[in-house]
Short mmCIF file of C-alpha atoms in Angstrom, two decimals:
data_model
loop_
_atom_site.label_atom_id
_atom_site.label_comp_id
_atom_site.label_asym_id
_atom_site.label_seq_id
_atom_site.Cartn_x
_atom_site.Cartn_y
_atom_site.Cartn_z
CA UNK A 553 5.22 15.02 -13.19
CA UNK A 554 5.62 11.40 -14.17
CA UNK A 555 3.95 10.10 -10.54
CA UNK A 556 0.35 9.16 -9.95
CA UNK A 557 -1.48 12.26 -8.79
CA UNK A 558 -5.31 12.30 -6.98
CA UNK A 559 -7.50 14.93 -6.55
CA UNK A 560 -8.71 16.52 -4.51
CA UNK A 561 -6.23 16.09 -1.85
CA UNK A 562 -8.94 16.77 0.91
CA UNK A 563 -12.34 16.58 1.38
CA UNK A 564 -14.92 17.52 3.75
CA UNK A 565 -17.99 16.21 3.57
CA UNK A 566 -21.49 15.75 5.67
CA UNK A 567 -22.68 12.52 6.18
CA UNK A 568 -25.05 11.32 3.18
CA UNK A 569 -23.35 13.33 0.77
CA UNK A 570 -21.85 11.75 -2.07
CA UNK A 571 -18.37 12.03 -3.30
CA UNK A 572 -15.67 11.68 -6.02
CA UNK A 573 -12.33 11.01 -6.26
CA UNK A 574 -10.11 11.04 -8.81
CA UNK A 575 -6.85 9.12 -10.05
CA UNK A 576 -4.37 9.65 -12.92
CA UNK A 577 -2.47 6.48 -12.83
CA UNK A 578 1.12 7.06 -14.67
CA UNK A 579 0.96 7.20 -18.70
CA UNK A 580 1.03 3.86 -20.01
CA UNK A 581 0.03 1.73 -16.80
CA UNK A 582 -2.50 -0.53 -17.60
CA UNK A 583 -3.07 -1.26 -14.25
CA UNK A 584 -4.92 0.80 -11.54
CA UNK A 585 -5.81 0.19 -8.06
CA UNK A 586 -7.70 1.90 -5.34
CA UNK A 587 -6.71 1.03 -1.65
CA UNK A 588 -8.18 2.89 1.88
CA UNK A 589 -5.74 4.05 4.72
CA UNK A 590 -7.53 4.68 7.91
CA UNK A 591 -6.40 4.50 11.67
CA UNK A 592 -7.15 0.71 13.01
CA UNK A 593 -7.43 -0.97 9.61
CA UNK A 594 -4.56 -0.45 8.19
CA UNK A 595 -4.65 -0.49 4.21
CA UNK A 596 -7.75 -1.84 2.69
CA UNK A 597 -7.62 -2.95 -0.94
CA UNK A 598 -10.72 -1.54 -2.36
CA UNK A 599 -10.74 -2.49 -6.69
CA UNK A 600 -8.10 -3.33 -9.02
CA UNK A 601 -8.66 -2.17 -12.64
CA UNK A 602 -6.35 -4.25 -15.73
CA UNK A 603 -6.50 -3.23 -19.10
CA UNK A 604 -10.28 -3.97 -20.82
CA UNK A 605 -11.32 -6.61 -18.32
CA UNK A 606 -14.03 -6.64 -15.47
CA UNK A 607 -12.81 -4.84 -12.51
CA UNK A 608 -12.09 -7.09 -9.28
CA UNK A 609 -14.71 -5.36 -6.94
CA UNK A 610 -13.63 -7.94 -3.97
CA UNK A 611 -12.29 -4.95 -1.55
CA UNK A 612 -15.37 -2.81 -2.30
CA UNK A 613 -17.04 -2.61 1.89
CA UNK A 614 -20.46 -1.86 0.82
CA UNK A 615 -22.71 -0.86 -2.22
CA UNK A 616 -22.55 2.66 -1.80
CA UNK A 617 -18.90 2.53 -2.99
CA UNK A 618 -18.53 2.43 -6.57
CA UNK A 619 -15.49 3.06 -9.44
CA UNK A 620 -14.76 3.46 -12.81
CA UNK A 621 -12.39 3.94 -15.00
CA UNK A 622 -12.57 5.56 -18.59
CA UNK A 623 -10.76 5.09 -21.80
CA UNK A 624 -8.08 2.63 -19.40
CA UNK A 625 -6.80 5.73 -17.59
CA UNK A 626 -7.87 8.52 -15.06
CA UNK A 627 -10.37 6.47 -12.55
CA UNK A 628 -13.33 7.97 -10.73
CA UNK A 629 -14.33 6.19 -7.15
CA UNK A 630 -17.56 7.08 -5.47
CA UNK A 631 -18.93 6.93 -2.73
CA UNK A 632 -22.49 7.62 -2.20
CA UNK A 633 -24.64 8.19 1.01
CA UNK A 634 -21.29 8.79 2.83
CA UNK A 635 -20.84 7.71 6.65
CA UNK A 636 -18.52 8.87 9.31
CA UNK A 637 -17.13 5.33 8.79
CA UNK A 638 -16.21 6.50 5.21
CA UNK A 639 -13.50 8.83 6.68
CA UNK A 640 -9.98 7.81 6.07
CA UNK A 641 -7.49 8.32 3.66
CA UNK A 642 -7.88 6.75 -0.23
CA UNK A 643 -4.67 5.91 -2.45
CA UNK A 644 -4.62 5.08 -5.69
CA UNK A 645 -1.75 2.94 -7.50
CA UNK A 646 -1.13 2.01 -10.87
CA UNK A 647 1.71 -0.64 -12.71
CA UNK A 648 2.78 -1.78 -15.48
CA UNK A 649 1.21 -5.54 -14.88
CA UNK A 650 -1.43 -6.69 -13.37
CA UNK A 651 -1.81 -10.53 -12.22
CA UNK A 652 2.03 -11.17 -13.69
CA UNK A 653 5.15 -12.02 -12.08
CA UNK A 654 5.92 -8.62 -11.71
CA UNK A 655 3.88 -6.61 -10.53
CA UNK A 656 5.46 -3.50 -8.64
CA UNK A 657 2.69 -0.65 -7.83
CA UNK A 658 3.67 2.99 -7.38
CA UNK A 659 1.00 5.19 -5.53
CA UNK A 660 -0.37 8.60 -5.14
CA UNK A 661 -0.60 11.19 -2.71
CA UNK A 662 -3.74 10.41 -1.42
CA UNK A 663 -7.14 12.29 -1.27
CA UNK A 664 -8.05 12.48 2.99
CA UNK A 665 -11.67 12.65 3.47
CA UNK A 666 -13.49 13.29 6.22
CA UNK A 667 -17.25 12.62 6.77
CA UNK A 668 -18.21 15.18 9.51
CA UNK B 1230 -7.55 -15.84 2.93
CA UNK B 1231 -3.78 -14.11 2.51
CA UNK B 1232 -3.09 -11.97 5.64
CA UNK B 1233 0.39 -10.64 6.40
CA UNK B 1234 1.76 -9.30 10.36
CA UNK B 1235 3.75 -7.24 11.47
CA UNK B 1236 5.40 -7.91 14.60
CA UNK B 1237 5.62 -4.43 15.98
CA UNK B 1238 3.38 -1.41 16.09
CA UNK B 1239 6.15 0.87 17.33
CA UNK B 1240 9.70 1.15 16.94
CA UNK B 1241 12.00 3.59 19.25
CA UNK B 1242 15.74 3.24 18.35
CA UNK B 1243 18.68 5.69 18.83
CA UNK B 1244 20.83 6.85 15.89
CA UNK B 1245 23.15 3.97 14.64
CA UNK B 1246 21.22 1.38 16.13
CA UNK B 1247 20.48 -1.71 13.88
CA UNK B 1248 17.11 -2.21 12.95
CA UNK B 1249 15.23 -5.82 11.71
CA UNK B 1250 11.04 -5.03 11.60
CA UNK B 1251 9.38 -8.26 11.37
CA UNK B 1252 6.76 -9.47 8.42
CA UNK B 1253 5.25 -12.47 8.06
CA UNK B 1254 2.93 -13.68 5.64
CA UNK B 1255 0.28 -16.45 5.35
CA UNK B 1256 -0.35 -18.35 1.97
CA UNK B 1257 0.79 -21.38 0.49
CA UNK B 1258 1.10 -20.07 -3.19
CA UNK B 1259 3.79 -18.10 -4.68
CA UNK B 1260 3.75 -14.73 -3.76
CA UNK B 1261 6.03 -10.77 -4.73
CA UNK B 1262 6.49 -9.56 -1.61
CA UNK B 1263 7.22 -5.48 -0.96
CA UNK B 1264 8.74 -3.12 1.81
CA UNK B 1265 6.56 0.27 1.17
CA UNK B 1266 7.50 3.31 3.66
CA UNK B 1267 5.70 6.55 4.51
CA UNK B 1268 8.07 9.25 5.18
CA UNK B 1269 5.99 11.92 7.15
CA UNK B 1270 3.32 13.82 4.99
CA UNK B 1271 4.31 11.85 2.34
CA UNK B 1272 2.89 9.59 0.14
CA UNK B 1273 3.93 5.19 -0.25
CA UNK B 1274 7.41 4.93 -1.54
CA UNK B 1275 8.61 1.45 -2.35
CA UNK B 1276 12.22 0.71 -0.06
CA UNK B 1277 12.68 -2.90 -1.70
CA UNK B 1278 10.72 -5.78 -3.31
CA UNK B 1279 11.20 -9.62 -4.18
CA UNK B 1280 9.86 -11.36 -7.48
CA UNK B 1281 12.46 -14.27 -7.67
CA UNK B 1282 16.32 -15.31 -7.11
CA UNK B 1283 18.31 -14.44 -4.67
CA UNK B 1284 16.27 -14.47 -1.52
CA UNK B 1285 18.71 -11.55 0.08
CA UNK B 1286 17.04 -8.21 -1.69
CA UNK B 1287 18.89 -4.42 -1.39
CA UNK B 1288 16.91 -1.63 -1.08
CA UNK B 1289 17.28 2.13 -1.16
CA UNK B 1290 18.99 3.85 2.03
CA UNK B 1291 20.71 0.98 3.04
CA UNK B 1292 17.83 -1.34 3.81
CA UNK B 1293 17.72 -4.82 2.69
CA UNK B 1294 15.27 -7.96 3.64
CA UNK B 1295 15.89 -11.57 3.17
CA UNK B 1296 13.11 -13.73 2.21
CA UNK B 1297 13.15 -17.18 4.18
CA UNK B 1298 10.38 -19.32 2.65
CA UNK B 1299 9.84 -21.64 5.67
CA UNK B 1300 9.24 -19.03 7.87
CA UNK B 1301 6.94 -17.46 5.54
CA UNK B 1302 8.74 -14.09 6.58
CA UNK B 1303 10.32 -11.21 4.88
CA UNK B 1304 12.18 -9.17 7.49
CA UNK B 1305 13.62 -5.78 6.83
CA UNK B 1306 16.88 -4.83 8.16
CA UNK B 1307 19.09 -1.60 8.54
CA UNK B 1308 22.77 -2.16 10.17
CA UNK B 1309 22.53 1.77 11.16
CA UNK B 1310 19.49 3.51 11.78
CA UNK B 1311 19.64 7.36 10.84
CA UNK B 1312 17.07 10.35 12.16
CA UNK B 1313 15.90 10.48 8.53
CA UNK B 1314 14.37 6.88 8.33
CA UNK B 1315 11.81 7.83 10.93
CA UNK B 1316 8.66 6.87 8.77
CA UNK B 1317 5.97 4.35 8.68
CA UNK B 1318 6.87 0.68 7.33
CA UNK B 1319 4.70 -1.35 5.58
CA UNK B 1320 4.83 -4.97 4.21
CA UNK B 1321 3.08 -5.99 1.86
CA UNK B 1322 2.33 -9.40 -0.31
CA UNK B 1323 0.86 -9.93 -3.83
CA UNK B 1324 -0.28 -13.31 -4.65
CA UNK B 1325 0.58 -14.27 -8.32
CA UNK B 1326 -2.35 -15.05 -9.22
CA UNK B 1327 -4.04 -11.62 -7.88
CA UNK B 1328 -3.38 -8.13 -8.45
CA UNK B 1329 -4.06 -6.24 -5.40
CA UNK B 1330 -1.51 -6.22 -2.66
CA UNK B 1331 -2.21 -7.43 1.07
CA UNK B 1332 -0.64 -4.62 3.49
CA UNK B 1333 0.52 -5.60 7.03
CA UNK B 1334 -0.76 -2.59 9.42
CA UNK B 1335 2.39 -1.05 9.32
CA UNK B 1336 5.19 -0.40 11.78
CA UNK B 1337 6.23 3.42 12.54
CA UNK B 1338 9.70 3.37 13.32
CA UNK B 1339 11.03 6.70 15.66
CA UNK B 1340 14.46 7.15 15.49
CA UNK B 1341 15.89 9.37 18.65
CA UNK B 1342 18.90 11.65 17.35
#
């Protein structure tokens, strides 16, 4: 498919585990984003990721969450030493532009974990 | 700091009822602003979005929202509610100069057939 996809689409975990997720952003976007969905909070913009630059880490809660994002496509976002906290659901989005005028962000499925 | 509201948490209309979900927004700069929804076990779909122009924006299903900038709002509106728009609604706000998006908390809209 042409959509953003994110894998897995759950996962179970035990607290202090760490854990990877996994975004293909649509061919061609040169901008990626990774945003949490959990009961309470709403969504949470976690890091935004344009082109070569430095990623905005703003939305990151804590240290033990971490991304990257190779070759300026599929990202990887870890979290390490996960807490029941942790548990929620985490999107990923990707567009065209970043910071521009136009800046219209299509999203993923979702990967729900759950810190047990 | 940008935050955006959203008037209601829950939403209970019956079948051809009209439907306006409030959204306001808080920053002085200039802003894209975005209707997302979240059909049931599905994933973010965007229903309409603003850049620029005409402040009255069409969507898909019927929706539309009219961006007053005094108010710093961005209502969405439906003249006829249908069983099939029971979802989640989010709205959402983009500064220009930023990339990431500032969600409200959502309203989920039930629609009684």
């Amino acid at each position: 498919g042409a959509g953003v996809s994110q894998s897995p689409s759950n996962k179970v975990t035990e607290k202090g585990k760490d854990v990877e997720l996994r975004c293909d952003p649509i061919s061609g976007h040169t901008a990626l984003y990774w945003y949490r969905q959990s009961l309470g909070q709403g969504l949470e913009f976690l890091i935004y990721f344009q082109g070569n630059s430095a990623p905005d880490k703003s939305g990151l809660p804590s240290d033990r969450f971490s991304a990257e994002r190779t070759g300026g496509s599929v990202s990887t976002l870890t979290i390490q030493r996960t807490q029941q906290e942790d548990s929620a659901v985490y999107l990923c989005a990707s567009s065209s532009r970043g910071r521009a005028e136009y800046n219209e962000q299509f999203f993923g499925p979702g990967t729900r974990l759950t810190v047990l | 700091a940008q935050s955006v509201s959203q008037h209601n948490h829950h939403v209970i209309l019956s079948e051809a009822a009209s439907l306006e979900l409030g959204c306001n927004y808080s920053y002085g700069g200039t802003v894209n602003l975005f209707w997302y929804v979240q059909y049931p076990g599905q994933h973010l779909q965007l229903l309409l979005k603003y850049f620029s122009g005409d402040p009255l924006v069409k969507g898909i299903k019927g929706f539309e929202a009219e961006f007053i900038k005094s108010k710093f709002s961005f209502n969405l509106r439906k003249p006829s509610v249908q069983w099939s728009d029971t979802a989640e609604y989010f709205c959402a706000v983009n500064a220009r100069s930023q990339g990431n998006l500032i969600f409200g908390k959502g309203t989920k809209l039930s629609v009684k057939p």
